[in-house]
Coordinates of C-alpha atoms in Angstrom, one line a residue:
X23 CA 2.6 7.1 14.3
X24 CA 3.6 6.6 11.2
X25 CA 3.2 8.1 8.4
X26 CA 3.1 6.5 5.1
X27 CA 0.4 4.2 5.3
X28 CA 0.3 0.9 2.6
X29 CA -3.2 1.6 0.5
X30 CA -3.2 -2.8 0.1
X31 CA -6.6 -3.3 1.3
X32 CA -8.1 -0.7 -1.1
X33 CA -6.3 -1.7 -4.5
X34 CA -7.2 -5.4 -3.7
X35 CA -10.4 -4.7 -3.1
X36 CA -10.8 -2.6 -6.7
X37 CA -8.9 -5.7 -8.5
X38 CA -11.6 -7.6 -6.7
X39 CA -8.3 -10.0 -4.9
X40 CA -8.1 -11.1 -1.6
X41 CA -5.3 -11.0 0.4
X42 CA -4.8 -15.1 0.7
X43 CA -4.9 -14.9 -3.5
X44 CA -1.7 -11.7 -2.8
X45 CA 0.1 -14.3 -0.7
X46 CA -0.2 -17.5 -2.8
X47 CA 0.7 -15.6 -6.0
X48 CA 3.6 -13.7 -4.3
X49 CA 5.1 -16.1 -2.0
X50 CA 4.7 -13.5 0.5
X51 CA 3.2 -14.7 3.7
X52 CA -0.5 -14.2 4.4
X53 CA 0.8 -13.0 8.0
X54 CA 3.5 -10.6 6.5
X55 CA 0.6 -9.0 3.8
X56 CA -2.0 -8.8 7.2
X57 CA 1.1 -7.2 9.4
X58 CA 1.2 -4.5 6.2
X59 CA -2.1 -4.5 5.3
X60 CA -2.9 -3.8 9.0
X61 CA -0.2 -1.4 10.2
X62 CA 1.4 -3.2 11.6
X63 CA 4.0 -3.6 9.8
X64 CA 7.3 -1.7 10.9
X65 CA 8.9 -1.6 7.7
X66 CA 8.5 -2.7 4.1
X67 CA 10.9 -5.0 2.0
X68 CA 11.9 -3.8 -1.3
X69 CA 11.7 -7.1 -2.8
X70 CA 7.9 -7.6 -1.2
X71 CA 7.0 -4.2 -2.4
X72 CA 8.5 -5.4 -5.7
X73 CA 6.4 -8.8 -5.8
X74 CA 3.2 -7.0 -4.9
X75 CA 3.7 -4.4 -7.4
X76 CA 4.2 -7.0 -9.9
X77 CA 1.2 -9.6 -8.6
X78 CA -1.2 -6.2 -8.9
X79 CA -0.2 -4.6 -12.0
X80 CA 0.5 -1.5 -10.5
X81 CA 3.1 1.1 -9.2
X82 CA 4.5 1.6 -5.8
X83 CA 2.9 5.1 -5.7
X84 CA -0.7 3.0 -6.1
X85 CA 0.1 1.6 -2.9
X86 CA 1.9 4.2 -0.5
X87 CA 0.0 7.0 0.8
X88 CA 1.8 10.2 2.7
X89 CA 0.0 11.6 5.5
X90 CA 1.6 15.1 6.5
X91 CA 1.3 15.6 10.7
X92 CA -0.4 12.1 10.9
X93 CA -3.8 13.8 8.8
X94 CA -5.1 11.9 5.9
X95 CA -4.9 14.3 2.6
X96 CA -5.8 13.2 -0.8
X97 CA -3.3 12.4 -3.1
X98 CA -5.5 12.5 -5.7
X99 CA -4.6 15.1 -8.0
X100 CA -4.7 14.8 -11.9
X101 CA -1.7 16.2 -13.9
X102 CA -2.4 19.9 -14.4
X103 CA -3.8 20.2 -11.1
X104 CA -1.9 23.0 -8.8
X105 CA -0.2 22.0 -5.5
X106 CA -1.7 23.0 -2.3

């Protein structure tokens, strides 16, 4: 499994965007975006990361989530905050 997993669905759906309106405006394709959004996806294109970034208004760590041994953590932390 893998595990960084693409946090697409949830910034979209805080921006209030669907995923057709992410693919017109980036030129990505719909299928490519659903593959990520999914997954599915076995890799990740700088130049798509790039254009999503850009589309969204937001930073590759907004969209990229590490999982450590395949469990979902928080990566929520605000500056200050200790590690765990």
């Amino acid at each position: 499994h893998t595990m960084i997993e693409l946090k697409l669905a949830e910034v979209l759906e805080g921006q209030g965007r669907s995923l057709l309106s992410l693919a017109n405006e980036t030129g990505v394709s719909y299928n490519t975006l659903h593959r990520l959004q999914s997954g599915k996806a076995e890799g990740l294109r700088y130049d798509t990361l790039s254009a999503i970034c850009a589309a969204l208004g937001c930073q590759p760590g907004d969209l990229l989530f590490y999982k450590a041994d395949g469990k979902a953590r928080s990566s929520a932390r605000k500056k200050g905050e200790p590690k765990n």
